[in-house]
Tab-separated table of C-alpha atoms and ligand atoms in Angstrom:
chain	number	residue	atom	x	y	z
G	29	MET	CA	115.828	189.049	141.083
G	30	ARG	CA	118.137	185.814	142.322
G	31	SER	CA	115.847	183.231	141.190
G	32	MET	CA	115.914	184.745	137.674
G	33	ARG	CA	118.827	184.681	137.526
G	34	VAL	CA	119.665	181.522	138.369
G	35	THR	CA	117.154	180.334	136.001
G	36	PHE	CA	119.270	182.523	133.036
G	37	ILE	CA	122.347	180.952	133.759
G	38	PHE	CA	120.758	177.765	133.642
G	39	LEU	CA	119.103	178.056	130.233
G	40	LEU	CA	123.275	179.188	129.111
G	41	LEU	CA	124.360	176.070	130.398
G	42	ALA	CA	121.741	174.070	129.635
G	43	ALA	CA	122.651	175.317	125.523
G	44	ALA	CA	125.969	175.554	126.643
G	45	THR	CA	127.851	172.765	123.663
G	46	PRO	CA	131.601	173.469	122.323
G	47	ALA	CA	131.592	176.336	121.073
G	48	GLN	CA	133.118	174.827	117.751
G	49	ARG	CA	130.153	176.110	115.175
G	50	ASP	CA	129.168	179.808	114.346
G	51	SER	CA	125.665	180.775	113.128
G	52	PRO	CA	125.836	184.620	112.345
G	53	PRO	CA	122.052	186.219	112.110
G	54	PRO	CA	119.640	184.269	110.131
G	55	SER	CA	119.991	187.010	107.694
G	56	ASP	CA	122.893	187.940	106.435
G	57	ARG	CA	123.058	183.834	105.819
G	58	SER	CA	122.463	184.242	101.771
G	59	LYS	CA	124.348	187.564	102.165
G	60	ARG	CA	127.318	187.679	98.680
G	61	ILE	CA	129.766	189.617	99.797
G	62	VAL	CA	133.767	190.815	97.152
G	63	ILE	CA	137.293	191.720	99.058
G	64	ALA	CA	139.506	192.818	96.882
G	65	THR	CA	143.265	192.343	98.638
G	66	GLY	CA	146.981	193.552	96.563
G	67	VAL	CA	148.634	191.416	99.211
G	68	LEU	CA	146.657	188.855	100.721
G	69	LEU	CA	148.386	186.353	103.217
G	70	ASP	CA	146.684	182.153	102.914
G	71	GLY	CA	147.467	182.107	106.850
G	72	LYS	CA	149.835	178.053	105.601
G	73	GLY	CA	152.765	180.626	104.458
G	74	ALA	CA	151.744	181.162	100.637
G	75	VAL	CA	151.573	185.012	99.466
G	76	LEU	CA	148.951	186.318	96.896
G	77	ARG	CA	148.968	188.959	95.434
G	78	ASN	CA	145.431	190.606	93.465
G	79	ARG	CA	142.811	187.833	93.899
G	80	GLN	CA	139.104	188.846	95.317
G	81	ILE	CA	137.717	186.907	98.192
G	82	VAL	CA	134.068	186.161	98.170
G	83	ILE	CA	132.513	185.295	100.915
G	84	GLU	CA	128.885	184.310	101.160
G	85	GLY	CA	126.854	183.929	104.807
G	86	SER	CA	129.790	182.680	107.429
G	87	LYS	CA	132.094	182.093	104.695
G	88	ILE	CA	134.940	181.714	102.083
G	89	VAL	CA	133.128	180.312	98.474
G	90	ALA	CA	136.496	181.674	96.562
G	91	VAL	CA	139.290	182.743	96.203
G	92	ASP	CA	140.847	183.899	92.645
G	93	PRO	CA	142.176	186.552	90.439
G	94	ARG	CA	139.088	187.850	88.431
G	95	VAL	CA	138.249	191.020	87.786
G	96	GLY	CA	135.206	192.804	89.779
G	97	PRO	CA	133.003	195.541	91.986
G	98	ALA	CA	134.565	194.435	95.368
G	99	ASP	CA	132.358	195.840	98.449
G	100	TYR	CA	135.280	196.045	100.656
G	101	ASP	CA	138.831	197.190	98.568
G	102	LEU	CA	142.160	196.430	100.492
G	103	ARG	CA	144.194	196.517	98.184
G	104	HIS	CA	146.333	198.716	100.330
G	105	LEU	CA	146.577	196.799	103.156
G	106	THR	CA	148.139	193.062	103.847
G	107	VAL	CA	144.491	191.302	104.407
G	108	LEU	CA	145.462	187.057	106.157
G	109	PRO	CA	143.198	185.219	107.803
G	110	GLY	CA	141.599	186.590	111.278
G	111	TRP	CA	144.229	185.410	114.640
G	112	ILE	CA	144.401	182.879	116.755
G	113	ASP	CA	145.270	182.982	120.765
G	114	ALA	CA	145.497	179.460	122.761
G	115	HIS	CA	145.985	181.590	125.686
G	116	VAL	CA	143.523	184.043	126.754
G	117	HIS	CA	142.116	184.909	130.222
G	118	ILE	CA	138.620	186.303	128.993
G	119	THR	CA	136.894	187.682	131.303
G	120	TRP	CA	140.263	189.086	133.756
G	121	SER	CA	139.804	192.049	134.206
G	122	PHE	CA	140.637	195.082	136.999
G	123	GLY	CA	136.996	195.189	139.311
G	124	PRO	CA	135.070	199.331	140.397
G	125	ASP	CA	138.450	200.212	141.946
G	126	GLY	CA	140.444	200.002	139.166
G	127	LYS	CA	142.332	197.135	141.466
G	128	ASN	CA	142.971	193.425	139.305
G	129	ALA	CA	139.942	191.141	140.559
G	130	GLY	CA	141.299	188.168	138.519
G	131	MET	CA	138.669	186.281	136.293
G	132	ASN	CA	135.901	184.561	138.442
G	133	ARG	CA	133.427	187.363	138.959
G	134	THR	CA	130.247	187.349	138.295
G	135	SER	CA	128.793	191.017	138.804
G	136	GLN	CA	126.725	192.791	136.289
G	137	GLU	CA	129.752	195.220	135.909
G	138	ALA	CA	132.129	191.766	135.813
G	139	ALA	CA	129.943	190.511	133.219
G	140	TYR	CA	130.355	194.390	131.292
G	141	GLN	CA	134.309	194.066	131.364
G	142	SER	CA	133.910	190.710	130.067
G	143	ALA	CA	131.794	191.409	126.862
G	144	ALA	CA	134.335	194.822	126.666
G	145	ASN	CA	137.157	192.595	127.218
G	146	ALA	CA	136.026	190.109	124.172
G	147	TRP	CA	135.265	193.798	122.028
G	148	ALA	CA	138.446	195.177	122.236
G	149	THR	CA	140.297	191.687	121.570
G	150	LEU	CA	137.960	191.395	117.683
G	151	MET	CA	139.062	194.749	117.800
G	152	ALA	CA	142.765	194.045	117.374
G	153	GLY	CA	142.017	190.581	115.094
G	154	PHE	CA	141.593	188.316	116.911
G	155	THR	CA	138.416	186.567	116.414
G	156	THR	CA	139.492	183.307	117.747
G	157	VAL	CA	140.662	182.727	121.411
G	158	GLN	CA	140.586	179.759	123.463
G	159	SER	CA	140.111	181.025	127.312
G	160	VAL	CA	141.608	178.723	129.616
G	161	GLY	CA	138.970	179.664	132.332
G	162	SER	CA	136.946	180.046	133.761
G	163	PRO	CA	133.076	179.088	134.375
G	164	ALA	CA	131.923	183.128	133.290
G	165	ASP	CA	133.408	182.452	129.634
G	166	LEU	CA	130.601	180.487	129.500
G	167	PRO	CA	127.617	182.365	128.934
G	168	LEU	CA	129.818	184.578	127.187
G	169	ARG	CA	130.824	182.431	124.528
G	170	GLU	CA	127.281	181.454	124.156
G	171	ALA	CA	125.562	185.286	123.707
G	172	ILE	CA	129.209	185.958	121.310
G	173	ALA	CA	128.026	182.528	119.337
G	174	HIS	CA	124.920	183.164	118.743
G	175	GLY	CA	125.130	186.626	117.653
G	176	GLN	CA	124.084	187.910	120.550
G	177	LEU	CA	127.598	190.261	121.574
G	178	PRO	CA	130.534	191.405	118.797
G	179	GLY	CA	133.628	189.021	120.300
G	180	PRO	CA	135.728	186.952	119.309
G	181	ARG	CA	134.662	183.047	118.559
G	182	LEU	CA	135.506	181.927	122.163
G	183	LEU	CA	136.773	178.152	123.342
G	184	THR	CA	137.533	177.444	126.692
G	185	ALA	CA	137.998	175.362	129.563
G	186	ILE	CA	135.615	175.860	132.200
G	187	GLN	CA	137.609	174.914	134.837
G	188	GLY	CA	141.198	173.930	134.928
G	189	LEU	CA	142.783	170.982	137.160
G	190	GLN	CA	144.473	171.823	140.265
G	191	GLY	CA	147.488	170.054	141.163
G	192	ARG	CA	147.483	170.233	144.780
G	193	GLY	CA	150.006	166.689	144.831
G	194	GLU	CA	147.894	163.715	146.393
G	195	GLN	CA	145.078	165.561	147.732
G	196	THR	CA	144.015	165.833	143.497
G	197	GLY	CA	142.761	163.012	143.491
G	198	THR	CA	143.683	159.313	142.486
G	199	PRO	CA	143.261	158.380	138.716
G	200	ASP	CA	139.974	157.412	138.860
G	201	GLU	CA	138.686	161.397	139.931
G	202	ILE	CA	141.274	163.150	138.202
G	203	ARG	CA	139.227	161.334	135.299
G	204	ALA	CA	135.854	162.177	136.756
G	205	PHE	CA	137.366	165.890	136.931
G	206	VAL	CA	137.641	165.084	133.182
G	207	ARG	CA	134.392	163.757	132.695
G	208	LYS	CA	133.490	166.252	134.892
G	209	GLN	CA	134.129	169.221	132.307
G	210	LYS	CA	132.909	168.384	129.097
G	211	GLU	CA	129.619	167.771	130.780
G	212	ALA	CA	129.973	171.281	131.796
G	213	GLY	CA	129.861	171.872	128.033
G	214	ALA	CA	134.702	172.536	127.923
G	215	ASP	CA	136.137	172.735	124.760
G	216	LEU	CA	139.440	171.268	126.239
G	217	ILE	CA	140.396	170.979	129.845
G	218	LYS	CA	143.045	172.659	131.305
G	219	ILE	CA	145.621	171.168	133.400
G	220	PHE	CA	147.861	173.152	136.070
G	221	ALA	CA	151.273	170.557	136.832
G	222	SER	CA	153.567	172.609	138.982
G	223	GLY	CA	153.794	175.686	140.440
G	224	GLY	CA	154.952	179.363	139.464
G	225	MET	CA	157.168	180.975	136.601
G	226	LEU	CA	160.651	180.186	139.019
G	227	GLN	CA	159.571	178.343	142.031
G	228	GLY	CA	157.917	175.766	142.539
G	229	GLN	CA	157.914	171.835	142.049
G	230	MET	CA	155.164	169.281	139.776
G	231	THR	CA	151.786	169.550	141.202
G	232	LEU	CA	151.110	166.110	140.008
G	233	SER	CA	153.100	163.051	140.303
G	234	GLN	CA	153.309	161.264	136.372
G	235	GLU	CA	150.472	158.392	136.929
G	236	GLN	CA	147.927	161.532	136.847
G	237	LEU	CA	148.955	163.616	134.575
G	238	ASN	CA	148.943	160.423	132.874
G	239	ALA	CA	145.041	160.152	133.432
G	240	ALA	CA	144.447	163.414	133.148
G	241	CYS	CA	145.378	163.292	130.094
G	242	ASP	CA	144.710	160.365	128.427
G	243	GLU	CA	140.846	160.639	129.363
G	244	ALA	CA	140.142	163.910	127.713
G	245	LYS	CA	141.907	162.304	124.461
G	246	ARG	CA	138.670	159.220	125.522
G	247	GLN	CA	136.821	162.051	125.577
G	248	GLY	CA	137.763	164.238	122.612
G	249	LEU	CA	139.075	167.532	124.091
G	250	ARG	CA	142.255	168.555	124.428
G	251	THR	CA	144.758	168.667	126.672
G	252	LEU	CA	146.834	172.239	127.750
G	253	VAL	CA	149.209	172.225	130.339
G	254	HIS	CA	150.581	174.444	132.590
G	255	ALA	CA	153.938	173.797	132.968
G	256	TYR	CA	157.283	175.025	134.077
G	257	ARG	CA	160.672	172.552	134.639
G	258	ASP	CA	159.943	168.720	134.649
G	259	ALA	CA	156.591	169.204	134.553
G	260	VAL	CA	157.558	169.674	131.463
G	261	ARG	CA	159.064	166.453	129.822
G	262	ALA	CA	156.117	165.007	132.330
G	263	ALA	CA	152.983	166.624	130.273
G	264	THR	CA	155.145	165.746	127.605
G	265	LEU	CA	155.626	161.969	127.740
G	266	ALA	CA	151.639	162.340	129.080
G	267	GLY	CA	150.993	162.750	125.240
G	268	CYS	CA	148.985	165.596	126.283
G	269	THR	CA	148.371	168.324	122.924
G	270	GLN	CA	149.399	171.661	124.374
G	271	ILE	CA	152.029	171.954	126.675
G	272	GLU	CA	151.778	176.251	128.560
G	273	HIS	CA	154.705	178.983	129.379
G	274	GLY	CA	158.049	175.577	129.952
G	275	LEU	CA	160.337	177.429	131.699
G	276	GLY	CA	163.222	175.475	132.195
G	277	ALA	CA	162.199	173.602	130.190
G	278	SER	CA	165.936	172.000	128.515
G	279	ASP	CA	166.727	171.375	124.339
G	280	ASP	CA	166.222	168.109	125.212
G	281	ASP	CA	162.674	169.069	126.610
G	282	LEU	CA	161.770	170.241	123.364
G	283	ARG	CA	163.010	167.502	120.681
G	284	LEU	CA	161.071	165.780	122.331
G	285	MET	CA	158.517	167.633	122.575
G	286	ALA	CA	158.950	168.335	118.924
G	287	GLU	CA	159.220	164.644	118.553
G	288	LYS	CA	155.622	163.281	120.248
G	289	GLY	CA	154.366	166.762	118.026
G	290	ILE	CA	153.392	168.024	121.714
G	291	PHE	CA	152.580	172.137	120.452
G	292	PHE	CA	154.283	174.280	122.528
G	293	ASP	CA	153.318	178.290	123.596
G	294	PRO	CA	155.738	179.645	125.087
G	295	GLN	CA	155.074	183.516	126.074
G	296	ASP	CA	157.799	185.673	125.669
G	297	GLY	CA	157.266	189.399	127.007
G	298	LEU	CA	153.236	190.874	126.685
G	299	LEU	CA	152.464	188.930	129.782
G	300	ILE	CA	155.187	190.550	131.864
G	301	ASP	CA	154.865	193.479	130.450
G	302	THR	CA	151.402	193.785	131.077
G	303	TYR	CA	152.144	193.107	134.942
G	304	PHE	CA	154.691	195.791	135.133
G	305	ARG	CA	152.508	197.804	132.834
G	306	ASN	CA	149.431	197.617	135.360
G	307	LYS	CA	151.275	197.222	138.460
G	308	ASP	CA	149.966	199.661	140.456
G	309	ARG	CA	146.569	197.982	140.097
G	310	TYR	CA	148.079	194.101	140.862
G	311	LEU	CA	149.986	195.286	142.940
G	312	GLY	CA	148.637	193.738	147.105
G	313	THR	CA	146.267	191.840	144.971
G	314	PRO	CA	145.626	188.177	145.499
G	315	PHE	CA	148.504	186.071	143.439
G	316	PHE	CA	151.061	189.821	143.862
G	317	PRO	CA	152.168	190.787	146.916
G	318	ALA	CA	155.402	193.744	146.361
G	319	GLU	CA	157.703	190.413	146.269
G	320	VAL	CA	156.377	189.338	143.171
G	321	PHE	CA	157.479	192.093	141.524
G	322	PRO	CA	161.561	191.570	141.296
G	323	GLY	CA	160.586	187.866	140.602
G	324	LEU	CA	158.502	188.836	138.126
G	325	GLU	CA	161.723	191.102	136.026
G	326	LYS	CA	163.566	187.523	136.632
G	327	ALA	CA	162.041	186.452	134.851
G	328	LEU	CA	161.559	188.373	131.894
G	329	PRO	CA	164.521	187.397	130.496
G	330	LEU	CA	164.492	183.573	130.374
G	331	HIS	CA	161.180	184.141	128.803
G	332	HIS	CA	163.524	185.488	126.475
G	333	GLU	CA	166.007	183.217	126.153
G	334	LEU	CA	163.706	180.745	126.179
G	335	MET	CA	161.219	182.083	123.163
G	336	GLN	CA	165.709	182.266	121.667
G	337	ARG	CA	166.357	178.593	122.073
G	338	ALA	CA	162.681	177.457	120.955
G	339	ILE	CA	162.908	178.856	117.428
G	340	ARG	CA	165.405	176.759	116.721
G	341	ILE	CA	164.309	173.303	117.587
G	342	SER	CA	163.434	171.836	114.405
G	343	GLY	CA	160.043	170.026	114.127
G	344	LEU	CA	158.880	172.132	117.171
G	345	LYS	CA	155.461	173.344	117.200
G	346	ILE	CA	155.220	177.143	118.514
G	347	VAL	CA	152.093	178.809	118.258
G	348	PHE	CA	150.979	181.489	119.234
G	349	GLY	CA	149.152	181.939	123.410
G	350	THR	CA	149.744	185.651	125.342
G	351	ASP	CA	148.248	184.624	128.214
G	352	ALA	CA	146.138	187.742	127.652
G	353	ALA	CA	144.815	188.762	131.346
G	354	ALA	CA	143.487	192.408	132.564
G	355	GLY	CA	144.934	194.836	131.123
G	356	GLY	CA	146.200	193.099	128.264
G	357	HIS	CA	143.083	192.375	125.829
G	358	GLY	CA	143.514	194.741	122.895
G	359	ARG	CA	147.047	193.855	123.551
G	360	ASN	CA	147.447	190.557	121.511
G	361	ALA	CA	149.474	191.353	118.747
G	362	GLU	CA	152.194	193.125	120.918
G	363	GLU	CA	153.866	189.140	121.495
G	364	PHE	CA	153.980	189.511	117.882
G	365	VAL	CA	156.142	192.069	118.043
G	366	TYR	CA	158.735	190.638	120.866
G	367	ARG	CA	158.681	186.826	118.877
G	368	VAL	CA	159.934	188.709	115.931
G	369	ARG	CA	162.456	190.537	118.050
G	370	ASP	CA	163.937	187.115	119.825
G	371	GLY	CA	164.138	185.670	116.433
G	372	MET	CA	161.048	184.346	115.095
G	373	ALA	CA	160.585	185.026	111.257
G	374	PRO	CA	157.826	187.352	110.542
G	375	MET	CA	155.630	184.652	108.003
G	376	THR	CA	156.341	181.764	110.601
G	377	ALA	CA	154.809	184.609	113.517
G	378	MET	CA	152.040	184.655	111.395
G	379	VAL	CA	151.412	181.275	110.640
G	380	SER	CA	151.745	180.327	114.408
G	381	ALA	CA	147.935	183.099	115.673
G	382	ASN	CA	147.180	181.671	111.862
G	383	ALA	CA	147.063	177.849	110.261
G	384	LEU	CA	148.697	176.213	113.104
G	385	GLY	CA	146.958	178.093	115.921
G	386	ALA	CA	143.773	176.966	114.434
G	387	GLN	CA	144.948	172.128	113.228
G	388	ALA	CA	146.561	173.081	118.326
G	389	LEU	CA	142.542	173.520	118.798
G	390	GLY	CA	141.462	170.653	115.888
G	391	MET	CA	139.901	173.339	113.778
G	392	SER	CA	141.509	173.498	110.812
G	393	ASP	CA	137.964	172.580	108.379
G	394	GLN	CA	137.308	175.733	109.909
G	395	ILE	CA	139.278	179.060	110.471
G	396	GLY	CA	143.232	179.733	109.710
G	397	VAL	CA	143.679	179.701	105.888
G	398	ILE	CA	141.548	182.585	103.183
G	399	ILE	CA	140.684	178.955	101.260
G	400	PRO	CA	136.534	178.083	99.948
G	401	GLY	CA	134.883	176.198	102.308
G	402	LEU	CA	136.059	177.819	105.775
G	403	GLN	CA	134.831	180.578	107.638
G	404	ALA	CA	135.645	183.763	106.676
G	405	ASP	CA	137.520	184.871	109.469
G	406	ILE	CA	139.686	188.282	106.959
G	407	ILE	CA	141.608	190.858	108.406
G	408	ALA	CA	143.388	194.211	107.042
G	409	LEU	CA	146.367	195.122	107.986
G	410	ASP	CA	147.594	198.830	107.211
G	411	GLY	CA	151.057	197.494	106.372
G	412	ASP	CA	153.340	194.709	105.642
G	413	PRO	CA	154.136	192.849	109.112
G	414	ARG	CA	156.614	191.002	107.079
G	415	ASN	CA	158.601	194.188	106.322
G	416	ASP	CA	157.742	196.087	109.524
G	417	ILE	CA	155.840	193.694	112.233
G	418	THR	CA	154.281	196.926	114.063
G	419	ALA	CA	152.071	196.557	111.927
G	420	VAL	CA	150.483	194.498	113.599
G	421	ARG	CA	149.048	197.217	115.132
G	422	ARG	CA	148.057	198.326	113.151
G	423	VAL	CA	144.334	196.570	112.424
G	424	LEU	CA	141.995	198.603	110.096
G	425	PHE	CA	139.453	195.533	109.313
G	426	VAL	CA	137.913	192.666	110.372
G	427	MET	CA	135.885	189.829	109.347
G	428	LYS	CA	134.717	187.156	111.009
G	429	GLY	CA	132.441	184.461	110.269
G	430	GLY	CA	131.400	186.781	107.295
G	431	ILE	CA	130.374	189.996	109.171
G	432	VAL	CA	132.474	193.054	109.413
G	433	TYR	CA	133.107	194.489	112.764
G	434	LYS	CA	135.612	196.972	112.262
G	435	ASN	CA	136.061	198.817	109.016
G	436	ALA	CA	138.336	201.351	109.102
G	437	ALA	CA	139.919	200.725	105.500
G	438	ARG	CA	138.716	203.641	102.247
G	439	PRO	CA	135.684	202.172	101.703
G	440	ALA	CA	134.899	200.813	98.384
G	441	ARG	CA	130.752	200.193	97.344
G	442	GLY	CA	129.669	200.226	94.232
G	443	ARG	CA	133.364	201.126	92.202
G	444	ARG	CA	134.477	198.740	90.156
G	445	VAL	CA	138.254	197.859	90.996
G	446	SER	CA	140.628	197.221	88.185
G	447	GLN	CA	143.844	195.364	88.192
P	2	ZN	ZN1	147.120	181.587	131.398
């Protein structure tokens, strides 16, 4: 039994390559689908009216005003590209006892939980997520990429570089760690460069950070850096790709980030809300002693303050990342509501999880915009998020790579659509 499982995992690992290609089941490749839309947000900030989206196989082949028979009539909804969440922990679940069980479990029960998280995330309109990360992400990424399980397109960091001061290793050892993750099939490198939300120093020196982000760049991989306070500027100076969290960053730090074109992914409200909603389930589990909760309460207004400040920094590329943990999967879109309440324009919020999100993932040629040639990742909302951001909670239609996974909208098959 054990050796069978080892063989199975080995086969999955052997097949593991970055998940930036899609392989829907072969039977769906030639199928042509037409979607009629009324209000279409293209993903880059433009609003198109009364267009039909034509899909062949996994890709969009046309977006035009031509009137013809539609397979799906979504004219009463707001249609936009599937969302991208740049920061989730897709395997992080509650265990059989209902308590927080972390993200690295390998039991069969944990595997089902991960699959359930992926399903909930896809149903909530997220067609691509970046998990940052766990070795347990790998078999899930492969199963989804091969069309064996429904879920968002998954990218993973596998194992993060845990900053532990000098113990982390020499720059050369850090470079070797980065190459090892690449060999294991990582889509990106996750780096922990500082302590927690409210306290803790930098856990990597500037030299160590430089080595990690430079080696990743040489290997063609992006770097996501968990950074608070001083670590924000250090990661910016190291030329890393994206900075996560960021409490304690000054306006100068944010301006430097904008100047250097580094993506910023602060979390506004969903993360802390998830911990409080599920307090009984987190309390007393690793990293969640009772004294953590007053700290989280203190941190919440600081997150709002940072978001409000970041929004005002011109040119700062704020991407959409929720840090979804156990209890957060499928609720990712709540983060949009927090961000808009903190002053982000609704269209900016949408683009942050569409075209800008794709750019941050280095996947602009594949996802994030509804134009011919890109993956047919298309969702539809009951309501228009430009007027009412809570429309993001009402995802009625989800297509990923040309396959419809959810359709709670009115069926239109065989009806002629007149405009
Ligand atoms: Zn995280």
